[in-house]
mmCIF file of C-alpha atoms in Angstrom:
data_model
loop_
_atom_site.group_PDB
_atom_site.id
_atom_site.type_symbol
_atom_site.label_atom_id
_atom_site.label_comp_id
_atom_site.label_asym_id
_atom_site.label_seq_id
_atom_site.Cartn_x
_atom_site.Cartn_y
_atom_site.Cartn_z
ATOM 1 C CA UNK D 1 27.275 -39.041 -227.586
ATOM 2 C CA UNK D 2 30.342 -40.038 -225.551
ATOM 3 C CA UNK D 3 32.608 -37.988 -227.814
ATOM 4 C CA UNK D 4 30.405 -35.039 -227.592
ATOM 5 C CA UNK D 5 30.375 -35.058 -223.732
ATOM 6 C CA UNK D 6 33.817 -35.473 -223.742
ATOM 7 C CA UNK D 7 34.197 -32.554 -225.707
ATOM 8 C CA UNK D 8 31.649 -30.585 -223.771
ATOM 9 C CA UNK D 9 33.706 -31.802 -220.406
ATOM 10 C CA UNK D 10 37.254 -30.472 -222.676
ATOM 11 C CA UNK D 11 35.889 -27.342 -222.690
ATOM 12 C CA UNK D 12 34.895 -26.646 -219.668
ATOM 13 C CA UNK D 13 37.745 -27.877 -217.747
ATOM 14 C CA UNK D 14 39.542 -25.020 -220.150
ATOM 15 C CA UNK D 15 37.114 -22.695 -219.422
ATOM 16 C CA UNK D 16 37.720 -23.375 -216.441
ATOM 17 C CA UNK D 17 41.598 -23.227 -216.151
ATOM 18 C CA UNK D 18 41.614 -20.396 -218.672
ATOM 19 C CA UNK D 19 39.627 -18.257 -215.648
ATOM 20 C CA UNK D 20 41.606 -19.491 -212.835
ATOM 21 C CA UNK D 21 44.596 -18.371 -214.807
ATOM 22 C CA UNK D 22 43.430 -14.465 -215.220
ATOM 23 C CA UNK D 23 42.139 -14.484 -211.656
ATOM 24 C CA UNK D 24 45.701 -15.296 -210.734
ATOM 25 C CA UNK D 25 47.062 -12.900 -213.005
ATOM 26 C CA UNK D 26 44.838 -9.794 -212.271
ATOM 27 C CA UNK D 27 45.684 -10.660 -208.110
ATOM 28 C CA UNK D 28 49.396 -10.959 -209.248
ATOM 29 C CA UNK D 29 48.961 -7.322 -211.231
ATOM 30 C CA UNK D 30 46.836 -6.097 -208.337
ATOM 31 C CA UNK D 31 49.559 -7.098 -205.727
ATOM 32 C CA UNK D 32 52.310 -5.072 -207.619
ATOM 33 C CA UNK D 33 50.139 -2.568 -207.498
ATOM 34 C CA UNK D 34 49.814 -1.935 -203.660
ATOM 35 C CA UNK D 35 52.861 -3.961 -202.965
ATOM 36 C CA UNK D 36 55.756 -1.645 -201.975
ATOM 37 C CA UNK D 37 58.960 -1.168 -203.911
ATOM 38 C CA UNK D 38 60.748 -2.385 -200.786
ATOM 39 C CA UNK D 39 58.708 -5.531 -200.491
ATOM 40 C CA UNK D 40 59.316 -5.923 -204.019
ATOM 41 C CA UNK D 41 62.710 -5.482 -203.790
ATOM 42 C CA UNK D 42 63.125 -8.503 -201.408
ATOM 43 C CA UNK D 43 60.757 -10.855 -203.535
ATOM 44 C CA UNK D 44 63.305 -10.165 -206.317
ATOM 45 C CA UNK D 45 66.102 -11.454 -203.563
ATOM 46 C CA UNK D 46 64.666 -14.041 -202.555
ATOM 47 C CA UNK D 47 63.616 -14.941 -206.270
ATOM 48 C CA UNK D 48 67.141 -14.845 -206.805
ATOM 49 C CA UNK D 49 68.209 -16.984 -204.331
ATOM 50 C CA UNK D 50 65.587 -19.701 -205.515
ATOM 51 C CA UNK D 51 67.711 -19.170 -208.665
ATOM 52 C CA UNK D 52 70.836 -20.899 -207.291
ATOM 53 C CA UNK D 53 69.081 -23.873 -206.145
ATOM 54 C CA UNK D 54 66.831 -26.420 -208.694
ATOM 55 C CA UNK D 55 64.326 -24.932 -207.781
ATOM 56 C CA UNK D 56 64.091 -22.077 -210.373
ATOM 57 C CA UNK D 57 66.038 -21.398 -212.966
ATOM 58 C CA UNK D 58 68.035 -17.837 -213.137
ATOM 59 C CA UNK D 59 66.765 -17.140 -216.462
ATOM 60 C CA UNK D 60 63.161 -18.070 -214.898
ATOM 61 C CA UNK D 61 64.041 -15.770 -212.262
ATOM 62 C CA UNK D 62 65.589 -12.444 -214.221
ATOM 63 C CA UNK D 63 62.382 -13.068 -216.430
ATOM 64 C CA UNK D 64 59.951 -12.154 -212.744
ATOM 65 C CA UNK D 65 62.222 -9.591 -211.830
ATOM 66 C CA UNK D 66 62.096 -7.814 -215.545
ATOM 67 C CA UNK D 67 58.334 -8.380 -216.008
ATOM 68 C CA UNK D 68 57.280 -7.272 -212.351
ATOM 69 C CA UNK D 69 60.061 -4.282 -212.466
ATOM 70 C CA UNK D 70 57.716 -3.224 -215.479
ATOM 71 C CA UNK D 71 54.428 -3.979 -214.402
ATOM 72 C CA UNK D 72 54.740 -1.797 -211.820
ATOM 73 C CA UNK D 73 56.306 1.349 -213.617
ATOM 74 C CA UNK D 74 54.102 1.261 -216.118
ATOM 75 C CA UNK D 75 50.705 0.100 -214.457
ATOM 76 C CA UNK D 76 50.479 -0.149 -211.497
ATOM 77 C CA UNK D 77 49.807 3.523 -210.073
ATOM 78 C CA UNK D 78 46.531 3.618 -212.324
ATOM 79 C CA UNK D 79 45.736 0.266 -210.984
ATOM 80 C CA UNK D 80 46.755 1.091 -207.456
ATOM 81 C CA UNK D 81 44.436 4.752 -207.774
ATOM 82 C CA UNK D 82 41.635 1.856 -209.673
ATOM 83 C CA UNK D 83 41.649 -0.114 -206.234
ATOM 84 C CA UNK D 84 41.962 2.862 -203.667
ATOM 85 C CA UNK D 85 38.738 4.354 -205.536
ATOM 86 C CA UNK D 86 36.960 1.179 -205.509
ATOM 87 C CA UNK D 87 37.940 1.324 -201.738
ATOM 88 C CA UNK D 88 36.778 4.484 -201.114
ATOM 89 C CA UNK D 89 33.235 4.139 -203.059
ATOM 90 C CA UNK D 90 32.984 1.340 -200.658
ATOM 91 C CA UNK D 91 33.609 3.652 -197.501
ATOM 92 C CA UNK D 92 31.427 6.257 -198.838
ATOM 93 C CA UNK D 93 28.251 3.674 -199.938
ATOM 94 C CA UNK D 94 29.197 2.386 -195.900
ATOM 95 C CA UNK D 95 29.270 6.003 -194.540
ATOM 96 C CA UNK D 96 25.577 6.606 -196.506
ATOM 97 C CA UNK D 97 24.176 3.251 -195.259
ATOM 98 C CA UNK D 98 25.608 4.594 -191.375
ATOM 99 C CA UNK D 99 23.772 8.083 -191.988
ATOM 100 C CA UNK D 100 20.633 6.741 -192.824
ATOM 101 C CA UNK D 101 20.307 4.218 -189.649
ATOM 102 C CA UNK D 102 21.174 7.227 -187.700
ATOM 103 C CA UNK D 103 18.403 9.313 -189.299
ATOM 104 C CA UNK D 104 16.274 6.459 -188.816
ATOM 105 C CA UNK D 105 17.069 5.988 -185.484
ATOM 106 C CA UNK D 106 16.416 10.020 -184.676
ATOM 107 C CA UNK D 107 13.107 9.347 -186.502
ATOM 108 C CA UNK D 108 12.269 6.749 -184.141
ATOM 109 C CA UNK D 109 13.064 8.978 -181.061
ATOM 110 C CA UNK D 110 11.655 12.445 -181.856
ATOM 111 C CA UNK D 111 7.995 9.998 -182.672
ATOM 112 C CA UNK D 112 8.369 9.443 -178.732
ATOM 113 C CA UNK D 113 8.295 12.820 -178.057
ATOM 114 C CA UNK D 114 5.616 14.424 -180.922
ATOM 115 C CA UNK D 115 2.332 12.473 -179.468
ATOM 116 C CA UNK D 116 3.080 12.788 -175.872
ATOM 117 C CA UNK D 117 2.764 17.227 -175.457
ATOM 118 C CA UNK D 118 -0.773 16.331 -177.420
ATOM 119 C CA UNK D 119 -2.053 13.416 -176.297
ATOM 120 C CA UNK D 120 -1.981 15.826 -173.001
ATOM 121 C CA UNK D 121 -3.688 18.638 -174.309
ATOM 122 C CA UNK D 122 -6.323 17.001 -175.845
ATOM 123 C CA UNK D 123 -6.851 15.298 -172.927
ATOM 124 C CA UNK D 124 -7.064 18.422 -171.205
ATOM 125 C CA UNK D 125 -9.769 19.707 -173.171
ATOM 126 C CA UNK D 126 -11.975 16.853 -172.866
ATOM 127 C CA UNK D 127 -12.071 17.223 -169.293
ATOM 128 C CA UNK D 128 -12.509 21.393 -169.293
ATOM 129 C CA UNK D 129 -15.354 20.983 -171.753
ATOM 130 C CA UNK D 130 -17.224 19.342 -168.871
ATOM 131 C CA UNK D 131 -16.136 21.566 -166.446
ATOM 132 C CA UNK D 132 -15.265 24.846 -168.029
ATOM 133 C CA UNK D 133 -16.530 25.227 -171.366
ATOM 134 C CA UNK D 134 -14.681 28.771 -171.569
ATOM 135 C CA UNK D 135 -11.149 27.675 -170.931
ATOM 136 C CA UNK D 136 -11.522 24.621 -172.879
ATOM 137 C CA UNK D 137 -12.102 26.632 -175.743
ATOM 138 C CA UNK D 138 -9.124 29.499 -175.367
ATOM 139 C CA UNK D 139 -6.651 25.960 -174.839
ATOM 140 C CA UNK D 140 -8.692 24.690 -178.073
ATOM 141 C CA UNK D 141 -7.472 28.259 -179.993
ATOM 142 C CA UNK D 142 -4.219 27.453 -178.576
ATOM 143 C CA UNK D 143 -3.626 24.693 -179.749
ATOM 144 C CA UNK D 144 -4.936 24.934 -183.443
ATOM 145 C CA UNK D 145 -2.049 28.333 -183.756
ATOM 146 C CA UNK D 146 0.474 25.716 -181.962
ATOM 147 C CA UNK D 147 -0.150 22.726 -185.040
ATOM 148 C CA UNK D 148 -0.273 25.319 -187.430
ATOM 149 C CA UNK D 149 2.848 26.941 -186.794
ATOM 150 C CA UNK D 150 5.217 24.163 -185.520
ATOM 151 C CA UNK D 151 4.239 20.939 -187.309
ATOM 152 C CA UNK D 152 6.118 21.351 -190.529
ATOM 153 C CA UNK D 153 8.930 22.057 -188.270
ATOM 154 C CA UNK D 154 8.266 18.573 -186.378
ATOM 155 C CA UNK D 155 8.118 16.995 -189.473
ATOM 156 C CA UNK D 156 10.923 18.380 -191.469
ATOM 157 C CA UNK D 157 14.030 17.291 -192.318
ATOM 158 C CA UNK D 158 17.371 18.188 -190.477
ATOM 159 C CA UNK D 159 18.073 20.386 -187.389
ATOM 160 C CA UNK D 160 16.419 23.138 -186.240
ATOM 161 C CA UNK D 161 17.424 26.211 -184.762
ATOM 162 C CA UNK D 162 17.064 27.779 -181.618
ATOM 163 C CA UNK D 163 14.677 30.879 -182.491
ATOM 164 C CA UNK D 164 12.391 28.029 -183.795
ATOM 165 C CA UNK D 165 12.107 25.978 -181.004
ATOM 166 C CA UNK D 166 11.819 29.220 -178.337
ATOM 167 C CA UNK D 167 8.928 30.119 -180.808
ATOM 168 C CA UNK D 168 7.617 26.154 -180.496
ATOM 169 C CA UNK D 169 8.215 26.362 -176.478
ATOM 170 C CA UNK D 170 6.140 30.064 -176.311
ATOM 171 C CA UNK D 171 3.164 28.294 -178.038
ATOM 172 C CA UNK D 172 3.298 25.382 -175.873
ATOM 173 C CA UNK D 173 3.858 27.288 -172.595
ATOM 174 C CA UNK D 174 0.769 29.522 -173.209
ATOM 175 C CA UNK D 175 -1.332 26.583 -173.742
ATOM 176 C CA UNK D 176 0.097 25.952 -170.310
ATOM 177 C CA UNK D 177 -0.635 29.048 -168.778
ATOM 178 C CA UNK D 178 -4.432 28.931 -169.503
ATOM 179 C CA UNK D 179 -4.222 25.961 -167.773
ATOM 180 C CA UNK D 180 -2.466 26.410 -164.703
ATOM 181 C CA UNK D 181 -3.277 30.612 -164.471
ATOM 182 C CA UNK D 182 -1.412 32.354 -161.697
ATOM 183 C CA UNK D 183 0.127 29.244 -160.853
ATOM 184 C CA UNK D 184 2.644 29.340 -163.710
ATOM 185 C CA UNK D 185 5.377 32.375 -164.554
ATOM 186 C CA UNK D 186 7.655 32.357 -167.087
ATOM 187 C CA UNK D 187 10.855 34.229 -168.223
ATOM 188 C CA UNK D 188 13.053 34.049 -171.908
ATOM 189 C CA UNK D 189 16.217 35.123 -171.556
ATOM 190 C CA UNK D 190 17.672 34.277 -175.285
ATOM 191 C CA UNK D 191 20.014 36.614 -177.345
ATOM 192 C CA UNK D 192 18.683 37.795 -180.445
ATOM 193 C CA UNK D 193 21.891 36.840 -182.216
ATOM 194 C CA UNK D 194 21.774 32.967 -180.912
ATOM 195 C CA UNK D 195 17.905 32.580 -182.302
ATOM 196 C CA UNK D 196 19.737 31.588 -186.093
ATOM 197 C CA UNK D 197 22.152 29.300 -184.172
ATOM 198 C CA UNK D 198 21.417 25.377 -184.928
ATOM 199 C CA UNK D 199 19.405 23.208 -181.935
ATOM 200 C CA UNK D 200 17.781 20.088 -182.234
ATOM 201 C CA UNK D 201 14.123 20.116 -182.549
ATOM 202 C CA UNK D 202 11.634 19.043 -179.575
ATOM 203 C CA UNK D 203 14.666 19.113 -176.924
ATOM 204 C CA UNK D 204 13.587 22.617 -175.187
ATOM 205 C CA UNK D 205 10.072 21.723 -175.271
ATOM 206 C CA UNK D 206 10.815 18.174 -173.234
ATOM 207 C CA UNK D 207 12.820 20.149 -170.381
ATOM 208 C CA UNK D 208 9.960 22.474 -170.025
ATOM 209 C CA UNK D 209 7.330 19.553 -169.886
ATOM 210 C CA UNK D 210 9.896 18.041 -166.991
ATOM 211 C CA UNK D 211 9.943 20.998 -165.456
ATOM 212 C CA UNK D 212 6.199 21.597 -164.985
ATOM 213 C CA UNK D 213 5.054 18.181 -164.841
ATOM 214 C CA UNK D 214 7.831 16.808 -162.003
ATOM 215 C CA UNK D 215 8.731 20.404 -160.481
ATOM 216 C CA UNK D 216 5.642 22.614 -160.592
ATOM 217 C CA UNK D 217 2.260 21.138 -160.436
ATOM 218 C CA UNK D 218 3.201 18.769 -157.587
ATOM 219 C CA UNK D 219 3.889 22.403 -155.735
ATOM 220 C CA UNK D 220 0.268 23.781 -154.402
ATOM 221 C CA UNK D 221 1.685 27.465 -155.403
ATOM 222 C CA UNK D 222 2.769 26.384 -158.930
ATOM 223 C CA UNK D 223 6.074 28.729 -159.694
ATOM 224 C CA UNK D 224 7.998 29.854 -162.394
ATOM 225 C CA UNK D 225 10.424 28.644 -165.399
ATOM 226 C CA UNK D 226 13.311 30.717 -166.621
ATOM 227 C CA UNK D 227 14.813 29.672 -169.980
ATOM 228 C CA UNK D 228 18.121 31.657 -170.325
ATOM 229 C CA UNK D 229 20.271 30.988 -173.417
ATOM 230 C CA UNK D 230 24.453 32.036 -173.539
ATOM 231 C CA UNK D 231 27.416 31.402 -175.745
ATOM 232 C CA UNK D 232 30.703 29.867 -174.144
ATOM 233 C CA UNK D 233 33.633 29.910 -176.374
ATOM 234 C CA UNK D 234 32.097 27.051 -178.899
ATOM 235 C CA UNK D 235 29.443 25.776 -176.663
ATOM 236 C CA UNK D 236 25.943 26.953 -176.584
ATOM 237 C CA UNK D 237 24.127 26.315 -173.257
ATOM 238 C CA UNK D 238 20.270 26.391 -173.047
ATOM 239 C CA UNK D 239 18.550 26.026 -169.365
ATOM 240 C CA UNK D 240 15.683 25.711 -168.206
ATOM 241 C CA UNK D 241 15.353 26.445 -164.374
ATOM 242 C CA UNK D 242 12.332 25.779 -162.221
ATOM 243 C CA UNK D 243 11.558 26.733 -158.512
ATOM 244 C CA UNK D 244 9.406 23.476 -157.985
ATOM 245 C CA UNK D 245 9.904 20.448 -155.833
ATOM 246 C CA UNK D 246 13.308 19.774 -157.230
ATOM 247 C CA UNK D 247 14.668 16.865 -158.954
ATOM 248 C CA UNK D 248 15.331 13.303 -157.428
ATOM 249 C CA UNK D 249 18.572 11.669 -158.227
ATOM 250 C CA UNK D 250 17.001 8.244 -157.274
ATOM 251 C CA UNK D 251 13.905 8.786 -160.051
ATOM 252 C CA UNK D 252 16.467 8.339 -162.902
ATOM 253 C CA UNK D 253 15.948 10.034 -166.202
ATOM 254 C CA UNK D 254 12.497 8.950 -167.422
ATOM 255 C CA UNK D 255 11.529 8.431 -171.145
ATOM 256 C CA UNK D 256 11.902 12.204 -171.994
ATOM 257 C CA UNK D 257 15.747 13.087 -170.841
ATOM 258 C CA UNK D 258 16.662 9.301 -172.239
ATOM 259 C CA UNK D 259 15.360 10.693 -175.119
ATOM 260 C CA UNK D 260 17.822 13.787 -174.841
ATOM 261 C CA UNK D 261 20.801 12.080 -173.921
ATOM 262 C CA UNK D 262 19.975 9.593 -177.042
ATOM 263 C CA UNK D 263 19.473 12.006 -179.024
ATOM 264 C CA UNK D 264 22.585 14.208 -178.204
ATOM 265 C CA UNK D 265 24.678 11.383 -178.677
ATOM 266 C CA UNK D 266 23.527 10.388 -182.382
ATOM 267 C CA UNK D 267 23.892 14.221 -183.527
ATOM 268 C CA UNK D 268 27.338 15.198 -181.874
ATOM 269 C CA UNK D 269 28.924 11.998 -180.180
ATOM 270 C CA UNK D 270 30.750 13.477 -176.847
ATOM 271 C CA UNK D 271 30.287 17.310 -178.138
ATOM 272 C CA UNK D 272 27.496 17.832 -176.440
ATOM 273 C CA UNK D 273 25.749 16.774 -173.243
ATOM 274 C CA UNK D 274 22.548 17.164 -170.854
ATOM 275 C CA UNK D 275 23.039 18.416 -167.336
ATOM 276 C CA UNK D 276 20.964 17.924 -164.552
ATOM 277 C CA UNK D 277 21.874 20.366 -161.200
ATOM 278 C CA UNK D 278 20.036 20.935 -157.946
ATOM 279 C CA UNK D 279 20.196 24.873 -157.498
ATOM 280 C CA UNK D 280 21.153 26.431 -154.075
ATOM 281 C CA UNK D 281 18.168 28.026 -153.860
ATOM 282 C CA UNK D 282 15.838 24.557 -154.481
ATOM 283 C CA UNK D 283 14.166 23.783 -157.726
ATOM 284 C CA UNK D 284 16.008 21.780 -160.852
ATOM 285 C CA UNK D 285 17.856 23.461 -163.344
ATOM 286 C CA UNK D 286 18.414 21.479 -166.876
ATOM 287 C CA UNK D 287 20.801 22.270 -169.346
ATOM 288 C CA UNK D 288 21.640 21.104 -172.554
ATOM 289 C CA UNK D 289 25.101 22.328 -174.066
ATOM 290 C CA UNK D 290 25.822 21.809 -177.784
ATOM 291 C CA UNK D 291 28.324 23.326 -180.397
ATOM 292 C CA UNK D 292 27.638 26.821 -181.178
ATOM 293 C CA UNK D 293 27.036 26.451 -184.814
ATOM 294 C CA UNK D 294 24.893 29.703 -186.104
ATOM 295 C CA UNK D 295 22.756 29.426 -189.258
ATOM 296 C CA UNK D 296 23.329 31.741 -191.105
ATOM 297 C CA UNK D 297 20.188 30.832 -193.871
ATOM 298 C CA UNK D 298 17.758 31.381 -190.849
ATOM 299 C CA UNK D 299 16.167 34.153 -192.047
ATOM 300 C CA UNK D 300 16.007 32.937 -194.793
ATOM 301 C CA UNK D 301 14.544 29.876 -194.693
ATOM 302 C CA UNK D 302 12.182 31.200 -192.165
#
């Protein structure tokens, strides 16, 4: 039994050495791969200069210089392409792993935005079927041609475009309008031609809540939005204006423009921004500007 475990501990110790000697020799092959032929150049020197001393022998020496000198002509640019596309597999299974946190995390911000316009309305109606069983129902109609036009739009995947979400911000703003009657005026001012171009989903919709829910109903009167679209140079600029109360610089941004900004930030880095002015003439104007990118599948796909 002694023999056979010394046997058994033989083995593996060669096992052993036998795979410490081709990890060496593939990180060897691997580093004349990458390594420069100036770099290698001076190894051979100094290589060389071990030769002169006891330390190596020249023949030991000129042996390295022939063998690497070889190596490297004759394998090491498919090695060196092997390792730069194992690198770059790595980068791209890194860049894919990246994308989908950031979808993830766009997921997780748009869900803040979806419940809160009806949550509201819903609320609304609960309250108008006590006292005003006719409205209640027309916002009820509303409503049902709001989910059934825009949800798969919430829902999908990717960007939207701005036609869409003009068409999501109508729906939403008539709902509105039943509510708050001659209180509430409104005004699109969007190009035809920019309707294809590309703009993030729910974003239009959360300036016009701001703008009636901080700006207009606090006003006795009510007032009006304008939403005015325009093209400069690469930049697309979407506003919304209000002539309410006007925005407080101490309030801060509140969950919704976060939201924005956030949201901005994940899709186009420092491309695109959210603006927030105080007009001459009183009121709050928001804007968001973002690269003019038109899609040209709109129709398409509509």
């Amino acid at each position: 039994m002694r023999l056979a475990a010394g046997r058994a501990g033989a083995l593996g110790f060669l096992r052993e050495l036998g795979e410490t000697a081709s990890n060496l020799w593939w990180q060897f092959f691997d580093w004349l791969a990458q390594v420069p032929f100036r770099q290698l150049v001076v190894t051979w020197v100094l290589a060389w200069l071990l030769a002169l001393t006891p330390v190596l022998l020249p023949k030991q020496a000129f042996a390295f210089m022939l063998i690497s000198c070889g190596l490297k002509v004759l394998a090491g640019g498919k090695r060196k392409a092997e390792i730069e596309a194992r690198a770059a597999a790595a980068h791209a299974g890194t860049e894919s792993m990246e994308r989908r946190v950031v979808e993830a995390q766009m997921a997780a911000l748009q869900a803040q935005v979806e419940p809160h316009f009806l949550f509201n309305t819903l609320a609304l109606i609960g309250q108008l079927i006590e006292t005003d069983p006719p409205q209640a129902a027309r916002i009820h109609e509303h409503l049902i041609d709001y989910l059934r036009s825009t949800l798969p739009q919430m829902r999908a995947r990717g960007g939207g475009t701005l036609g869409r979400q003009v068409a999501l911000s109508r729906s939403y703003l008539a709902i509105m309008q039943a509510r708050m009657k001659q209180r509430l005026a409104v005004s699109f001012d969007v190009p035809p031609e920019l309707e294809s171009a590309a703009f993030p989903p729910m974003m239009l919709q959360t300036l016009i809540e701001n703008a009636i829910k901080h700006g207009l109903e606090p006003k006795i009167e009510g007032g009006r939005i304008d939403i005015r679209a325009h093209v400069d140079g690469a930049t697309m600029q979407v506003e919304v204006q209000d002539d309410g109360i006007g925005f407080s610089r101490h309030a801060g941004d509140g969950v919704g423009l976060t939201n924005i900004r956030e949201r901005l930030a994940l899709l186009y880095g420092s491309r695109a921004e959210l603006l927030i002015e105080a007009p001459a003439e009183g009121g709050c104007r928001a804007c968001i500007r973002v690269p003019f990118a038109p899609d040209i599948f709109a129709k398409e796909k509509a």
